[in-house]
PDB file of C-alpha atoms in Angstrom:
ATOM      1  CA  MET G   1       0.000   0.000   0.000  1.00  0.00           C
ATOM      2  CA  LYS G   2       1.298   3.423  -0.956  1.00  0.00           C
ATOM      3  CA  SER G   3       2.081   5.838   1.895  1.00  0.00           C
ATOM      4  CA  THR G   4       0.265   9.181   1.731  1.00  0.00           C
ATOM      5  CA  ASP G   5       1.189  12.353   3.566  1.00  0.00           C
ATOM      6  CA  LEU G   6      -2.114  13.180   5.283  1.00  0.00           C
ATOM      7  CA  ARG G   7      -0.973  16.674   6.327  1.00  0.00           C
ATOM      8  CA  CYS G   8      -1.700  18.014   2.844  1.00  0.00           C
ATOM      9  CA  MET G   9      -5.325  16.846   3.217  1.00  0.00           C
ATOM     10  CA  LEU G  10      -5.950  18.644   6.507  1.00  0.00           C
ATOM     11  CA  PRO G  11      -7.501  22.109   6.659  1.00  0.00           C
ATOM     12  CA  GLU G  12      -5.133  25.009   7.353  1.00  0.00           C
ATOM     13  CA  TRP G  13      -6.435  25.554  10.911  1.00  0.00           C
ATOM     14  CA  HIS G  14      -5.625  21.982  11.873  1.00  0.00           C
ATOM     15  CA  GLU G  15      -1.920  22.432  11.287  1.00  0.00           C
ATOM     16  CA  LYS G  16      -1.960  25.646  13.319  1.00  0.00           C
ATOM     17  CA  ARG G  17      -3.648  23.888  16.243  1.00  0.00           C
ATOM     18  CA  THR G  18      -0.940  21.236  16.503  1.00  0.00           C
ATOM     19  CA  VAL G  19       1.586  23.954  17.385  1.00  0.00           C
ATOM     20  CA  ALA G  20       1.993  24.502  21.116  1.00  0.00           C
ATOM     21  CA  HIS G  21       0.091  27.486  22.435  1.00  0.00           C
ATOM     22  CA  THR G  22      -0.627  29.120  25.779  1.00  0.00           C
ATOM     23  CA  ASP G  23      -4.076  29.589  27.288  1.00  0.00           C
ATOM     24  CA  TRP G  24      -4.712  32.866  29.102  1.00  0.00           C
ATOM     25  CA  ILE G  25      -7.394  34.590  31.125  1.00  0.00           C
ATOM     26  CA  PHE G  26      -7.596  38.337  30.506  1.00  0.00           C
ATOM     27  CA  PRO G  27      -9.712  40.307  32.972  1.00  0.00           C
ATOM     28  CA  CYS G  28     -12.013  43.034  31.749  1.00  0.00           C
ATOM     29  CA  ASN G  29     -13.614  45.818  33.744  1.00  0.00           C
ATOM     30  CA  ILE G  30     -16.886  46.333  31.910  1.00  0.00           C
ATOM     31  CA  LYS G  31     -17.047  49.875  33.317  1.00  0.00           C
ATOM     32  CA  LYS G  32     -13.829  50.736  31.464  1.00  0.00           C
ATOM     33  CA  TYR G  33     -14.262  48.677  28.298  1.00  0.00           C
ATOM     34  CA  ASP G  34     -17.547  47.119  27.173  1.00  0.00           C
ATOM     35  CA  VAL G  35     -16.200  43.950  25.594  1.00  0.00           C
ATOM     36  CA  VAL G  36     -19.730  42.513  25.311  1.00  0.00           C
ATOM     37  CA  LEU G  37     -20.868  45.324  23.004  1.00  0.00           C
ATOM     38  CA  ALA G  38     -17.547  45.292  21.150  1.00  0.00           C
ATOM     39  CA  TYR G  39     -17.932  41.626  20.197  1.00  0.00           C
ATOM     40  CA  LYS G  40     -21.528  42.203  19.178  1.00  0.00           C
ATOM     41  CA  LYS G  41     -20.246  44.620  16.536  1.00  0.00           C
ATOM     42  CA  TYR G  42     -16.877  43.073  15.599  1.00  0.00           C
ATOM     43  CA  THR G  43     -15.481  39.546  15.303  1.00  0.00           C
ATOM     44  CA  GLU G  44     -12.002  40.857  16.128  1.00  0.00           C
ATOM     45  CA  ILE G  45     -10.972  43.587  18.561  1.00  0.00           C
ATOM     46  CA  ASP G  46      -7.662  45.155  19.549  1.00  0.00           C
ATOM     47  CA  TRP G  47      -6.729  44.495  23.173  1.00  0.00           C
ATOM     48  CA  ARG G  48      -4.033  46.358  25.042  1.00  0.00           C
ATOM     49  CA  GLN G  49      -1.090  43.967  25.207  1.00  0.00           C
ATOM     50  CA  SER G  50       0.453  43.855  28.660  1.00  0.00           C
ATOM     51  CA  ILE G  51       2.035  40.388  28.474  1.00  0.00           C
ATOM     52  CA  LYS G  52       4.012  38.405  25.940  1.00  0.00           C
ATOM     53  CA  CYS G  53       1.352  36.404  24.160  1.00  0.00           C
ATOM     54  CA  ALA G  54       1.800  34.717  20.784  1.00  0.00           C
ATOM     55  CA  VAL G  55      -0.265  34.299  17.649  1.00  0.00           C
ATOM     56  CA  GLY G  56      -2.340  31.146  18.139  1.00  0.00           C
ATOM     57  CA  ASP G  57      -2.692  31.551  21.920  1.00  0.00           C
ATOM     58  CA  TYR G  58      -6.206  31.290  23.323  1.00  0.00           C
ATOM     59  CA  VAL G  59      -7.566  34.009  25.581  1.00  0.00           C
ATOM     60  CA  TYR G  60     -10.617  33.606  27.806  1.00  0.00           C
ATOM     61  CA  ILE G  61     -12.131  36.967  28.704  1.00  0.00           C
ATOM     62  CA  TYR G  62     -13.224  37.232  32.333  1.00  0.00           C
ATOM     63  CA  CYS G  63     -15.579  40.144  33.082  1.00  0.00           C
ATOM     64  CA  GLY G  64     -15.642  41.533  36.596  1.00  0.00           C
ATOM     65  CA  LYS G  65     -18.678  42.895  38.408  1.00  0.00           C
ATOM     66  CA  PRO G  66     -21.542  42.700  37.746  1.00  0.00           C
ATOM     67  CA  ILE G  67     -20.973  39.742  35.350  1.00  0.00           C
ATOM     68  CA  GLN G  68     -18.197  37.901  37.239  1.00  0.00           C
ATOM     69  CA  ARG G  69     -17.582  35.084  34.773  1.00  0.00           C
ATOM     70  CA  ILE G  70     -15.729  34.096  31.627  1.00  0.00           C
ATOM     71  CA  ILE G  71     -17.842  35.294  28.736  1.00  0.00           C
ATOM     72  CA  CYS G  72     -15.902  34.196  25.648  1.00  0.00           C
ATOM     73  CA  LYS G  73     -13.004  32.352  24.118  1.00  0.00           C
ATOM     74  CA  THR G  74     -10.773  34.216  21.665  1.00  0.00           C
ATOM     75  CA  GLU G  75      -7.632  33.558  19.670  1.00  0.00           C
ATOM     76  CA  VAL G  76      -4.671  35.886  19.303  1.00  0.00           C
ATOM     77  CA  VAL G  77      -4.334  36.609  15.577  1.00  0.00           C
ATOM     78  CA  LYS G  78      -1.893  39.563  15.677  1.00  0.00           C
ATOM     79  CA  ILE G  79       0.569  40.802  18.285  1.00  0.00           C
ATOM     80  CA  ASN G  80       2.788  43.797  19.005  1.00  0.00           C
ATOM     81  CA  GLN G  81       0.762  46.249  16.966  1.00  0.00           C
ATOM     82  CA  ILE G  82       1.779  49.761  17.933  1.00  0.00           C
ATOM     83  CA  LEU G  83      -1.375  51.702  17.222  1.00  0.00           C
ATOM     84  CA  GLU G  84      -2.847  55.068  17.855  1.00  0.00           C
ATOM     85  CA  THR G  85      -5.489  54.319  20.467  1.00  0.00           C
ATOM     86  CA  SER G  86      -8.105  56.067  18.364  1.00  0.00           C
ATOM     87  CA  ASN G  87      -7.389  53.663  15.476  1.00  0.00           C
ATOM     88  CA  THR G  88      -7.969  50.400  17.347  1.00  0.00           C
ATOM     89  CA  ILE G  89     -10.832  48.060  16.463  1.00  0.00           C
ATOM     90  CA  GLY G  90     -13.477  48.450  19.165  1.00  0.00           C
ATOM     91  CA  ASN G  91     -12.140  51.811  20.330  1.00  0.00           C
ATOM     92  CA  GLU G  92     -15.646  53.267  20.623  1.00  0.00           C
ATOM     93  CA  PHE G  93     -16.450  50.865  23.486  1.00  0.00           C
ATOM     94  CA  TRP G  94     -13.702  52.240  25.719  1.00  0.00           C
ATOM     95  CA  GLY G  95     -14.843  54.366  28.631  1.00  0.00           C
ATOM     96  CA  LEU G  96     -18.581  54.201  27.922  1.00  0.00           C
ATOM     97  CA  ASN G  97     -19.232  53.927  31.647  1.00  0.00           C
ATOM     98  CA  SER G  98     -16.289  55.898  33.016  1.00  0.00           C
ATOM     99  CA  ASP G  99     -14.044  58.852  32.366  1.00  0.00           C
ATOM    100  CA  VAL G 100     -10.846  56.772  32.291  1.00  0.00           C
ATOM    101  CA  GLN G 101      -8.295  58.086  29.803  1.00  0.00           C
ATOM    102  CA  ARG G 102      -6.298  55.724  27.607  1.00  0.00           C
ATOM    103  CA  PRO G 103      -2.725  56.380  26.503  1.00  0.00           C
ATOM    104  CA  PRO G 104      -2.543  57.802  22.982  1.00  0.00           C
ATOM    105  CA  ARG G 105      -0.235  55.005  21.723  1.00  0.00           C
ATOM    106  CA  PHE G 106       0.245  51.491  22.999  1.00  0.00           C
ATOM    107  CA  GLY G 107       0.979  47.908  21.960  1.00  0.00           C
ATOM    108  CA  TYR G 108      -2.091  45.855  21.051  1.00  0.00           C
ATOM    109  CA  ALA G 109      -2.934  42.245  20.303  1.00  0.00           C
ATOM    110  CA  ARG G 110      -5.843  41.449  18.004  1.00  0.00           C
ATOM    111  CA  LEU G 111      -8.273  38.931  19.525  1.00  0.00           C
ATOM    112  CA  LYS G 112     -10.624  36.990  17.262  1.00  0.00           C
ATOM    113  CA  LEU G 113     -13.859  35.821  18.865  1.00  0.00           C
ATOM    114  CA  LEU G 114     -14.169  32.034  18.676  1.00  0.00           C
ATOM    115  CA  SER G 115     -17.193  31.472  20.896  1.00  0.00           C
ATOM    116  CA  GLU G 116     -19.321  33.156  23.519  1.00  0.00           C
ATOM    117  CA  GLN G 117     -20.642  31.406  26.599  1.00  0.00           C
ATOM    118  CA  ASN G 118     -23.304  32.200  29.156  1.00  0.00           C
ATOM    119  CA  ASP G 119     -22.670  29.169  31.359  1.00  0.00           C
ATOM    120  CA  LYS G 120     -23.065  29.740  35.099  1.00  0.00           C
ATOM    121  CA  ARG G 121     -20.259  27.212  35.663  1.00  0.00           C
ATOM    122  CA  LEU G 122     -17.847  29.874  34.395  1.00  0.00           C
ATOM    123  CA  ARG G 123     -18.637  32.176  37.324  1.00  0.00           C
ATOM    124  CA  LEU G 124     -15.839  33.102  39.724  1.00  0.00           C
ATOM    125  CA  GLU G 125     -16.872  30.765  42.557  1.00  0.00           C
ATOM    126  CA  PHE G 126     -16.767  27.697  40.281  1.00  0.00           C
ATOM    127  CA  LEU G 127     -13.514  28.735  38.619  1.00  0.00           C
ATOM    128  CA  CYS G 128     -11.946  29.035  42.083  1.00  0.00           C
ATOM    129  CA  GLN G 129     -12.995  25.448  42.840  1.00  0.00           C
ATOM    130  CA  HIS G 130     -10.908  24.346  39.853  1.00  0.00           C
ATOM    131  CA  GLY G 131      -7.657  26.206  40.400  1.00  0.00           C
ATOM    132  CA  LEU G 132      -8.263  29.937  39.998  1.00  0.00           C
ATOM    133  CA  THR G 133      -6.895  31.666  43.106  1.00  0.00           C
ATOM    134  CA  GLY G 134      -9.163  34.719  43.081  1.00  0.00           C
ATOM    135  CA  VAL G 135     -10.459  37.510  40.914  1.00  0.00           C
ATOM    136  CA  PRO G 136      -8.036  37.920  37.990  1.00  0.00           C
ATOM    137  CA  GLN G 137      -6.199  41.238  38.439  1.00  0.00           C
ATOM    138  CA  GLY G 138      -4.135  40.905  35.281  1.00  0.00           C
ATOM    139  CA  ALA G 139      -3.465  38.454  32.482  1.00  0.00           C
ATOM    140  CA  LEU G 140      -2.696  34.993  33.795  1.00  0.00           C
ATOM    141  CA  LYS G 141      -1.757  31.625  32.331  1.00  0.00           C
ATOM    142  CA  VAL G 142      -4.401  28.956  32.801  1.00  0.00           C
ATOM    143  CA  SER G 143      -3.396  25.826  34.728  1.00  0.00           C
ATOM    144  CA  ALA G 144      -4.082  22.385  33.230  1.00  0.00           C
ATOM    145  CA  GLU G 145      -6.865  21.648  35.737  1.00  0.00           C
ATOM    146  CA  LEU G 146      -8.603  24.964  35.176  1.00  0.00           C
ATOM    147  CA  LEU G 147      -8.236  24.681  31.408  1.00  0.00           C
ATOM    148  CA  GLN G 148      -9.910  21.269  31.377  1.00  0.00           C
ATOM    149  CA  TYR G 149     -12.795  22.660  33.418  1.00  0.00           C
ATOM    150  CA  ILE G 150     -13.205  25.741  31.200  1.00  0.00           C
ATOM    151  CA  GLU G 151     -13.048  23.692  27.989  1.00  0.00           C
ATOM    152  CA  ASP G 152     -15.743  21.359  29.354  1.00  0.00           C
ATOM    153  CA  CYS G 153     -18.003  24.411  29.715  1.00  0.00           C
ATOM    154  CA  PHE G 154     -17.456  25.452  26.101  1.00  0.00           C
TER     155      PHE G 154
END
């Protein structure tokens, strides 16, 4: 029987998924940036990059009060974009509920929405039962136990 290289028959995304990636939780203060409305309008948004993430990493967005849960899964599709804040995708959803000022220029990562979730199991108290140590205060890498739990909810 003739050997066939099956990689050429796989869709492009499959090959990308076999590459190692990191899973992150990014917190969002809905009073400063309305990520819910942003993803209703756009499939990709520019997120201020405060950590060294890579293209292909997955980011779970955790919204603080009053939502207090992970609301969506995204994928990093661009990194290290130095943009004028006013030119970022989703810029109009910044500061809708506050008078917080953003820096005029900053590094951004582009996050593509993969799926949204309204599962109560993604609330803070349940996440803490599976390895989260408290309310996310900044970007954090997801542990294996917590990742398995989150993925089961999606």
